[in-house]
Structure formats: structure tokens, C-alpha cells
Amino acid sequence: MNDAHLHMVVNHFPIIGIILGLGVLIIGVVLKNKTVINTAYGLFIVGAIFAALSMATGDGAEEMVENFPNIGKQIIHEHEEIAEKLALVLYILGVVSLIGWYLNIKNHSKAALVSFLAITLAIVGVFLAQQTGTTGGEIRHTEIRPTNTTTVIPTEENEDK
């Protein structure tokens, strides 16, 4: 398994994890259920770990595909820039989640405040995750790029069109 393959394996969880975690955290806060809140924190912590794995495999994946037709360095650079911002938010959210988890276990008065901080970070993270996922998908899926660069190769079926 090479870095490009590993990157494809690990890069989805930070995106899915932060989206699910945000939903679970909001439900936990509304229900005032510490177990549900801690579950969200767990999702955020695992998401931060997978973000680190995604970042670690990203450069190797870039080297493998940057010279493929219809890819180029610019589109990869855009993805890399937004992915770095998402990773930073996920790392901070992971630390906040560890603190929140600890405060929930200790029944600390500041636990609710940390939950709201985590919600705020997760909302920012979901926005960045959407951009990261889209720019990452655009690298190999030219059909989803804003300016579609896919070339139609004439075949017998579409020659007359």
C-alpha cells in the first residue's frame, strides 16, 4: 500500500467524524446528557488522530499524482492549504474535547462552557471539512470541478452529436 492509497483510506474519517460529532454534541447539550457529550468528544479526538494520519500521507499522495493529466500542482495546492486549516481546527478541537471529557468526569462547573466552545470549533471545522472534501475530490474527479476540464473523446455513439 502506497501513500496515495493510505491517504484515500484515512482522509474520510476526519470529515465524517466532525460532522457526526457536531450532531451528537448538539444532541448531548440539548439533552444535558454527559454520556452523549463524551461520545461526541470521542469522535472529535479520533477525528484529530485521523487528521494527523491524513496530513502524514498527503505529501506522498501528492508526489504520486501531481503530474497526472488534468491535475497539476495548483489544484493540489488549494486542497493542501484548506486541509492544513482543517487539521489545525481538528487538533485544537481534539485538545478541547480531552479537556471537556475530563471536566465532565469531574463534574466541573466549566464543563458546559467547554461544550459550547467545542460546538463553535466544530461548526468552523464542518465548514472547512466541506471545502477540504470538495477540493480533494476535484483532484481526481474533474467532473465536479467548477470549470469542468473533462475532454470528450469521440466514439461511434457520440460522433454524430
N, CA and C of each residue as an Amber inpcrd file, in Angstrom:
protein
   483
   0.8530000  -1.1730000   0.0000000   0.0000000   0.0000000   0.0000000
   0.9010000   1.2390000   0.0000000   0.6320000   2.1630000  -0.9130000
   1.4410000   3.3840000  -1.0020000   0.7370000   4.5510000  -0.3020000
   1.4250000   5.7030000  -0.2650000   0.8620000   6.8680000   0.4390000
  -0.4530000   7.3430000  -0.1580000  -0.5790000   7.2810000  -1.4760000
  -1.8360000   7.7080000  -2.1010000  -2.9840000   6.8190000  -1.6350000
  -2.7430000   5.5240000  -1.5820000  -3.7700000   4.5900000  -1.1270000
  -4.0820000   4.8230000   0.3560000  -3.0420000   4.9640000   1.1670000
  -3.2550000   5.2200000   2.5950000  -4.0110000   6.5310000   2.8140000
  -3.6700000   7.5430000   2.0240000  -4.3590000   8.8240000   2.1500000
  -5.8500000   8.6560000   1.8540000  -6.1570000   7.9030000   0.8230000
  -7.5590000   7.6580000   0.4770000  -8.2860000   6.8720000   1.5650000
  -7.5710000   6.0120000   2.2570000  -8.1810000   5.2000000   3.3190000
  -8.5010000   6.0570000   4.5450000  -7.5770000   6.9420000   4.9410000
  -7.7360000   7.6630000   6.2100000  -8.3810000   9.0420000   6.0950000
  -8.4440000   9.6200000   4.8940000  -8.8560000  11.0180000   4.8090000
 -10.3480000  11.2690000   4.9740000 -11.1550000  10.2490000   4.9360000
 -12.5940000  10.4520000   5.0520000 -13.0670000  10.5910000   6.5060000
 -12.3860000   9.9310000   7.4330000 -12.8840000   9.9600000   8.8060000
 -12.8540000  11.3430000   9.4510000 -11.8200000  12.1670000   9.2490000
 -11.8880000  13.5000000   9.8650000 -13.1170000  14.2850000   9.4080000
 -13.4870000  14.1350000   8.1560000 -14.6440000  14.8580000   7.6210000
 -15.9370000  14.2880000   8.1940000 -16.0860000  12.9850000   8.1000000
 -17.3000000  12.3520000   8.6110000 -17.3680000  12.4770000  10.1270000
 -16.2250000  12.3060000  10.7810000 -16.1860000  12.3580000  12.2470000
 -16.6070000  13.7070000  12.8040000 -16.1830000  14.7940000  12.1720000
 -16.5390000  16.1140000  12.7060000 -18.0160000  16.4220000  12.4500000
 -18.5360000  15.9630000  11.3140000 -19.9630000  16.1750000  11.0350000
 -20.8120000  15.3920000  12.0270000 -20.5020000  14.1080000  12.1980000
 -21.2530000  13.2860000  13.1600000 -21.0670000  13.8100000  14.5870000
 -19.8250000  14.1460000  14.9100000 -19.5370000  14.6450000  16.2550000
 -20.3140000  15.9020000  16.5860000 -20.4260000  16.8180000  15.6260000
 -21.1930000  18.0410000  15.8600000 -22.6500000  17.7090000  16.1510000
 -23.2320000  16.8370000  15.3560000 -24.6280000  16.4470000  15.5880000
 -24.8190000  15.7920000  16.9460000 -23.9240000  14.8790000  17.2810000
 -24.0150000  14.1830000  18.5750000 -23.8220000  15.1770000  19.7190000
 -22.8780000  16.0950000  19.5740000 -22.6320000  17.0750000  20.6390000
 -23.8380000  17.9840000  20.8490000 -24.4390000  18.4390000  19.7720000
 -25.6270000  19.2950000  19.9090000 -26.7410000  18.5300000  20.6230000
 -26.9630000  17.2900000  20.2440000 -27.9840000  16.4680000  20.9150000
 -27.6380000  16.3040000  22.3910000 -26.3670000  16.0310000  22.6890000
 -25.9480000  15.8630000  24.0830000 -26.1520000  17.1140000  24.9150000
 -25.8540000  18.2760000  24.3250000 -26.0290000  19.5400000  25.0560000
 -27.5070000  19.8300000  25.2770000 -28.3180000  19.6150000  24.2350000
 -29.7650000  19.8610000  24.3710000 -30.3640000  18.9390000  25.4330000
 -29.9600000  17.6690000  25.4190000 -30.4880000  16.7040000  26.3900000
 -29.7800000  16.7770000  27.7380000 -28.7030000  17.5580000  27.8130000
 -27.8750000  17.6450000  29.0200000 -27.4140000  16.2600000  29.4730000
 -26.9500000  15.4800000  28.4870000 -26.5250000  14.1020000  28.7210000
 -25.0130000  14.0140000  28.5420000 -24.3020000  13.8270000  29.6520000
 -22.8420000  13.8030000  29.6190000 -22.2980000  12.6240000  28.8130000
 -22.9890000  11.5090000  28.8270000 -22.5300000  10.3540000  28.0560000
 -22.5540000  10.6540000  26.5620000 -23.6010000  11.2990000  26.1060000
 -23.7050000  11.6580000  24.6890000 -22.6500000  12.7180000  24.3460000
 -22.4580000  13.6760000  25.2240000 -21.4320000  14.7000000  25.0090000
 -20.0520000  14.0530000  24.9270000 -19.7700000  13.1380000  25.8340000
 -18.4750000  12.4570000  25.8230000 -18.2910000  11.6030000  24.5640000
 -19.3830000  11.0660000  24.0430000 -19.3090000  10.3230000  22.7770000
 -18.8700000  11.2570000  21.6520000 -19.4210000  12.4510000  21.6230000
 -19.0130000  13.4430000  20.6230000 -17.5400000  13.7870000  20.7960000
 -17.1160000  13.9650000  22.0420000 -15.7020000  14.2530000  22.2860000
 -14.8240000  13.1170000  21.7510000 -15.2580000  11.9020000  21.9500000
 -14.5090000  10.7560000  21.4240000 -14.3990000  10.8000000  19.9080000
 -15.4900000  11.1620000  19.2380000 -15.4540000  11.2950000  17.7780000
 -14.4740000  12.3830000  17.3490000 -14.4660000  13.4900000  18.0720000
 -13.5540000  14.5830000  17.7380000 -12.0820000  14.1830000  17.9540000
 -11.8260000  13.4420000  19.0210000 -10.4540000  13.0010000  19.3110000
  -9.9690000  12.0340000  18.2300000 -10.8090000  11.0790000  17.8680000
 -10.4420000  10.1410000  16.8010000 -10.2910000  10.8920000  15.4730000
 -11.1440000  11.8700000  15.2320000 -11.0320000  12.6850000  14.0300000
  -9.7000000  13.4160000  13.9750000  -9.2370000  13.9290000  15.0980000
  -7.9400000  14.6190000  15.1520000  -6.8010000  13.6490000  14.8560000
  -6.9090000  12.4370000  15.3690000  -5.8740000  11.4260000  15.0950000
  -5.8470000  11.0950000  13.6040000  -7.0120000  10.9020000  13.0150000
  -7.0660000  10.5930000  11.5850000  -6.6440000  11.7940000  10.7350000
  -6.8540000  13.0020000  11.2420000  -6.3670000  14.1860000  10.5280000
  -4.8430000  14.1620000  10.4660000  -4.2180000  13.7710000  11.5590000
  -2.7500000  13.6690000  11.5760000  -2.2800000  12.6120000  10.5800000
  -2.9940000  11.4990000  10.5170000  -2.6450000  10.4520000   9.5410000
  -2.8520000  10.9400000   8.1150000  -3.9200000  11.6880000   7.8880000
  -4.1770000  12.2410000   6.5530000  -3.0750000  13.2130000   6.1490000
  -2.6640000  14.0470000   7.0810000  -1.6020000  15.0010000   6.7820000
  -0.2760000  14.2750000   6.5270000  -0.0360000  13.2050000   7.2750000
   1.2130000  12.4550000   7.1190000   1.3000000  11.7520000   5.7650000
   0.1760000  11.3710000   5.1980000   0.1780000  10.6640000   3.9140000
  -0.0810000  11.5880000   2.7330000  -0.4380000  12.8210000   2.9910000
  -0.7950000  13.7480000   1.9160000   0.3450000  14.0830000   0.9770000
   1.5380000  14.3200000   1.5180000   2.6700000  14.6700000   0.6500000
   3.0380000  13.5270000  -0.2850000   3.0320000  12.3130000   0.2390000
   3.3240000  11.1590000  -0.6110000   2.2830000  10.9780000  -1.6960000
   1.0230000  11.2140000  -1.3460000  -0.0530000  11.1240000  -2.3360000
   0.1230000  12.2030000  -3.3970000   0.4990000  13.3930000  -2.9620000
   0.7180000  14.4970000  -3.9010000   1.8070000  14.1540000  -4.9120000
   2.9070000  13.6170000  -4.4220000   4.0160000  13.2710000  -5.3150000
   3.6040000  12.2400000  -6.3630000   2.6900000  11.3680000  -6.0010000
   2.2760000  10.3180000  -6.9320000   1.3560000  10.8310000  -8.0370000
   0.5440000  11.8680000  -7.7430000  -0.4740000  12.2690000  -8.7200000
  -0.2830000  13.6550000  -9.3300000   0.6550000  14.4420000  -8.8410000
   0.7500000  15.8310000  -9.2880000   1.0490000  15.9940000 -10.7760000
   1.6250000  15.0090000 -11.4060000   1.9410000  15.1180000 -12.8260000
   0.9750000  14.3360000 -13.7150000  -0.1020000  13.8330000 -13.1320000
  -1.1160000  13.1480000 -13.9320000  -1.8110000  14.1680000 -14.8290000
  -2.3150000  13.7280000 -15.9720000  -3.0650000  14.6460000 -16.8410000
  -4.2780000  15.2290000 -16.1130000  -4.5750000  16.4820000 -16.3700000
  -5.7290000  17.1960000 -15.8060000  -5.6590000  17.3980000 -14.2920000
  -4.4840000  17.2670000 -13.6930000  -4.3960000  17.5010000 -12.2470000
  -3.5610000  18.7450000 -11.9910000  -2.2780000  18.6590000 -12.0470000
  -1.4210000  19.8180000 -11.8440000  -1.2540000  20.1840000 -10.3850000
  -0.2770000  21.0140000 -10.1440000   0.1000000  21.3800000  -8.7810000
  -0.8510000  22.3830000  -8.1390000  -1.5010000  23.2350000  -8.9370000
  -2.3620000  24.2800000  -8.3750000  -3.5600000  23.6950000  -7.6420000
  -4.2190000  22.7230000  -8.2460000  -5.4120000  22.1480000  -7.6120000
  -5.0450000  21.3780000  -6.3450000  -3.8840000  20.7420000  -6.3520000
  -3.4140000  20.0400000  -5.1540000  -3.0520000  21.0580000  -4.0790000
  -2.4350000  22.1600000  -4.4770000  -2.0590000  23.2100000  -3.5200000
  -3.2910000  23.7760000  -2.8130000  -4.3580000  24.0210000  -3.5680000
  -5.6000000  24.5240000  -2.9600000  -6.1160000  23.5450000  -1.9070000
  -6.1140000  22.2590000  -2.2570000  -6.5750000  21.2270000  -1.3160000
  -5.6750000  21.1980000  -0.0780000  -4.3810000  21.2550000  -0.2910000
  -3.4280000  21.1970000   0.8130000  -3.6060000  22.3690000   1.7700000
  -3.8060000  23.5660000   1.2290000  -3.9670000  24.7540000   2.0640000
  -5.1970000  24.6520000   2.9690000  -6.3160000  24.2520000   2.4010000
  -7.5420000  24.1540000   3.2020000  -7.4640000  22.9650000   4.1700000
  -6.8060000  21.8860000   3.7530000  -6.6480000  20.7140000   4.6250000
  -5.7950000  21.0600000   5.8460000  -4.7940000  21.9000000   5.6740000
  -3.9660000  22.3200000   6.8080000  -4.7890000  23.1130000   7.8200000
  -5.6790000  23.9570000   7.3290000  -6.5490000  24.7240000   8.2330000
  -7.4940000  23.7880000   8.9820000  -8.0770000  22.8270000   8.2520000
  -8.9660000  21.8580000   8.9040000  -8.2040000  21.0580000   9.9550000
  -7.0150000  20.6040000   9.6100000  -6.2280000  19.8120000  10.5660000
  -5.9630000  20.6170000  11.8360000  -5.6150000  21.8870000  11.6970000
  -5.3610000  22.7280000  12.8690000  -6.6130000  22.8280000  13.7470000
  -7.7650000  23.0610000  13.1230000  -9.0210000  23.1300000  13.8790000
  -9.3010000  21.7900000  14.5660000  -9.0630000  20.6880000  13.8580000
  -9.3040000  19.3670000  14.4510000  -8.3540000  19.0850000  15.6110000
  -7.1020000  19.5050000  15.5040000  -6.1580000  19.3030000  16.6110000
  -6.6090000  20.0940000  17.8420000  -7.0070000  21.3480000  17.6270000
  -7.4910000  22.1710000  18.7410000  -8.7620000  21.5600000  19.3200000
  -9.6660000  21.1290000  18.4440000 -10.9130000  20.5070000  18.8980000
 -10.6310000  19.2200000  19.6700000  -9.6310000  18.4840000  19.2530000
  -9.2480000  17.2680000  19.9750000  -8.7830000  17.5810000  21.3880000
  -7.9680000  18.6270000  21.5280000  -7.4940000  19.0260000  22.8630000
  -8.6540000  19.5400000  23.7070000  -9.5100000  20.3700000  23.1200000
 -10.6870000  20.8720000  23.8390000 -11.5670000  19.6910000  24.2690000
 -11.6930000  18.7000000  23.4150000 -12.5080000  17.5210000  23.7360000
 -11.9100000  16.7290000  24.8970000 -10.5960000  16.5910000  24.9240000
  -9.9580000  15.9180000  26.0670000 -10.2340000  16.6740000  27.3640000
 -10.1320000  17.9980000  27.3000000 -10.4210000  18.8260000  28.4820000
 -11.8870000  18.6790000  28.8760000 -12.7830000  18.7510000  27.8890000
 -14.2110000  18.6080000  28.1750000 -14.5490000  17.2540000  28.7710000
 -13.9440000  16.2250000  28.2370000 -14.1570000  14.8720000  28.7510000
 -13.7490000  14.8030000  30.2260000 -12.5680000  15.3330000  30.5320000
 -12.0700000  15.3500000  31.9020000 -13.0100000  16.1490000  32.8140000
 -13.4270000  17.3250000  32.3460000 -14.3070000  18.1650000  33.1640000
 -15.6630000  17.4960000  33.3910000 -16.1630000  16.7770000  32.3940000
 -17.4230000  16.0430000  32.5780000 -17.2770000  14.9410000  33.6160000
 -16.1770000  14.2300000  33.5700000 -15.9420000  13.1530000  34.5380000
 -15.8590000  13.7170000  35.9530000 -15.2440000  14.8890000  36.0980000
 -15.0710000  15.5330000  37.4140000 -16.2750000  16.3720000  37.8220000
 -17.3200000  16.4260000  36.9670000 -18.5000000  17.2510000  37.2430000
 -18.1260000  18.7110000  37.5290000 -17.1990000  19.2130000  36.7510000
 -16.7140000  20.5810000  36.9270000 -17.7350000  21.5760000  36.3850000
 -17.7970000  22.7500000  37.0140000 -18.7760000  23.7700000  36.6180000
 -18.5070000  24.3490000  35.2290000 -17.2940000  24.2480000  34.7370000
 -16.9420000  24.7970000  33.4200000 -17.1730000  23.8030000  32.2700000
 -17.6870000  22.6160000  32.5530000 -17.8850000  21.5980000  31.5150000
 -18.8430000  22.0810000  30.4240000 -19.9020000  22.7770000  30.8080000
 -20.8700000  23.2760000  29.8200000 -20.2320000  24.3220000  28.9110000
 -19.3960000  25.1730000  29.4840000 -18.7050000  26.1930000  28.6920000
 -17.8060000  25.5390000  27.6410000 -17.1150000  24.4770000  28.0200000
 -16.2440000  23.7620000  27.0860000 -17.0750000  23.1220000  25.9790000
 -18.2570000  22.6440000  26.3050000 -19.1380000  22.0640000  25.2910000
 -19.5080000  23.1010000  24.2330000 -19.7970000  24.3140000  24.6620000
 -20.1480000  25.3690000  23.7130000 -18.9370000  25.8050000  22.8870000
 -17.7630000  25.7910000  23.4930000 -16.5380000  26.0650000  22.7450000
 -16.3260000  24.9820000  21.6890000 -16.5520000  23.7300000  22.0660000
 -16.4010000  22.6190000  21.1230000 -17.4080000  22.7350000  19.9750000
 -18.6300000  23.1390000  20.2810000 -19.6370000  23.3230000  19.2210000
 -19.1640000  24.3940000  18.2360000 -18.6510000  25.4950000  18.7630000
 -18.1710000  26.5810000  17.9030000 -17.0320000  26.1050000  17.0080000
 -16.0610000  25.4230000  17.5980000 -14.9450000  24.8940000  16.8130000
 -15.4260000  23.8830000  15.7710000 -16.3810000  23.0480000  16.1630000
 -16.8870000  22.0180000  15.2450000 -17.6330000  22.6540000  14.0680000
 -18.3560000  23.7300000  14.3050000 -19.0510000  24.4210000  13.2080000
 -18.0180000  24.9580000  12.2090000 -16.9740000  25.5820000  12.7130000
 -15.8920000  26.0520000  11.8400000 -15.2730000  24.8580000  11.1130000
 -15.0600000  23.7790000  11.8470000 -14.4730000  22.5790000  11.2620000
 -15.3300000  21.9580000  10.1830000 -16.6390000  21.9380000  10.3640000
 -17.5330000  21.3790000   9.3430000 -17.4400000  22.1980000   8.0600000
 -17.3820000  23.5030000   8.1900000 -17.2180000  24.3700000   7.0180000
 -15.9130000  24.0340000   6.2840000 -14.8220000  23.9250000   7.0360000
 -13.5280000  23.5980000   6.4350000 -13.5040000  22.1710000   5.8880000
 -14.2000000  21.2630000   6.5630000 -14.2550000  19.8670000   6.0990000
 -14.9470000  19.7800000   4.7500000 -16.0110000  20.5520000   4.5740000
 -16.7150000  20.5460000   3.2890000 -15.7840000  21.0350000   2.1880000
 -15.0560000  22.1020000   2.4610000 -14.1250000  22.6320000   1.4650000
 -12.9780000  21.6600000   1.1980000 -12.4740000  21.0330000   2.2420000
 -11.3800000  20.0780000   2.0830000 -11.8280000  18.8790000   1.2650000
 -12.9950000  18.3570000   1.5760000 -13.5160000  17.2160000   0.8300000
 -13.7700000  17.5490000  -0.6290000 -14.3160000  18.7220000  -0.8770000
 -14.5980000  19.1220000  -2.2550000 -13.3050000  19.3100000  -3.0400000
 -12.3440000  20.0380000  -2.4690000 -11.0890000  20.2600000  -3.1980000
 -10.3140000  18.9600000  -3.3760000 -10.4110000  18.0690000  -2.3990000
  -9.7620000  16.7640000  -2.5490000 -10.4150000  15.9340000  -3.6370000
 -11.7170000  15.9540000  -3.6900000 -12.4360000  15.2250000  -4.7320000
 -12.1490000  15.7670000  -6.1110000 -11.9730000  17.0820000  -6.2070000
 -11.7110000  17.7140000  -7.5020000 -10.3670000  17.3040000  -8.0940000
  -9.4580000  16.8160000  -7.2620000  -8.1420000  16.4190000  -7.7650000
  -8.2770000  15.3240000  -8.8190000  -9.0380000  14.2980000  -8.5100000
  -9.1820000  13.1850000  -9.4490000 -10.5270000  13.1630000 -10.1640000
 -11.4920000  13.8630000  -9.6440000 -12.8260000  13.8640000 -10.2470000
 -13.0590000  15.1930000 -10.9530000 -12.5980000  15.2640000 -12.1810000
 -12.7120000  16.5140000 -12.9330000 -14.1640000  16.9160000 -13.1630000
 -15.0690000  15.9650000 -13.0940000 -16.4810000  16.2700000 -13.3540000
 -17.1130000  17.1400000 -12.2680000 -16.4870000  17.2410000 -11.0970000
 -17.0610000  18.0790000 -10.0340000 -16.3580000  19.4290000  -9.9160000
 -15.3780000  19.6780000 -10.7370000 -14.6900000  20.9710000 -10.7060000
 -15.6240000  22.0650000 -11.2240000 -15.4680000  23.2820000 -10.6710000
 -16.3120000  24.3860000 -11.1510000 -16.1560000  24.6240000 -12.6510000
 -14.9390000  24.5110000 -13.1470000 -14.6940000  24.6120000 -14.5820000
 -14.2980000  23.2270000 -15.0490000 -15.2610000  22.5000000 -15.5640000
 -15.0510000  21.1120000 -15.9490000 -14.0650000  21.0470000 -17.1070000
 -12.9560000  20.3440000 -16.8840000 -11.9090000  20.2410000 -17.9030000
 -11.8970000  18.8830000 -18.5780000 -12.9620000  18.1240000 -18.3900000
 -13.0230000  16.8090000 -18.9970000 -13.1800000  16.9340000 -20.5070000
 -12.3790000  16.2100000 -21.2310000 -12.4400000  16.2140000 -22.6830000
 -13.2180000  14.9900000 -23.1410000 -14.1530000  15.2080000 -24.0650000
 -14.9280000  14.0940000 -24.6050000 -14.1690000  13.5270000 -25.7920000
 -13.8940000  12.2440000 -25.7190000 -13.2090000  11.5680000 -26.8110000
 -14.2780000  10.9870000 -27.7320000 -14.2350000  11.3410000 -29.0090000
 -15.2740000  10.8640000 -29.9320000 -15.3360000   9.3400000 -29.9970000
 -16.5450000   8.8370000 -29.9240000 -16.7960000   7.4010000 -30.1170000
 -17.9060000   7.2900000 -31.1500000 -18.2090000   6.0900000 -31.5540000
 -19.2850000   5.8910000 -32.5210000 -20.6180000   6.4040000 -31.9880000
 -20.8120000   6.2870000 -30.6780000 -22.0900000   6.6880000 -30.0760000
 -22.2650000   8.2050000 -30.0470000 -21.1690000   8.9720000 -29.8200000
 -21.3420000  10.4200000 -29.6850000 -20.7490000  11.2160000 -30.8440000
 -20.2630000  10.5580000 -31.8970000 -19.6830000  11.2530000 -33.0450000
 -20.6860000  12.1590000 -33.7600000 -21.9220000  11.7280000 -33.8590000
 -22.9360000  12.4750000 -34.5900000 -23.5250000  13.6090000 -33.7770000
 -23.1920000  13.7420000 -32.5320000 -23.8120000  14.7530000 -31.6570000
 -23.1110000  16.0680000 -31.7410000
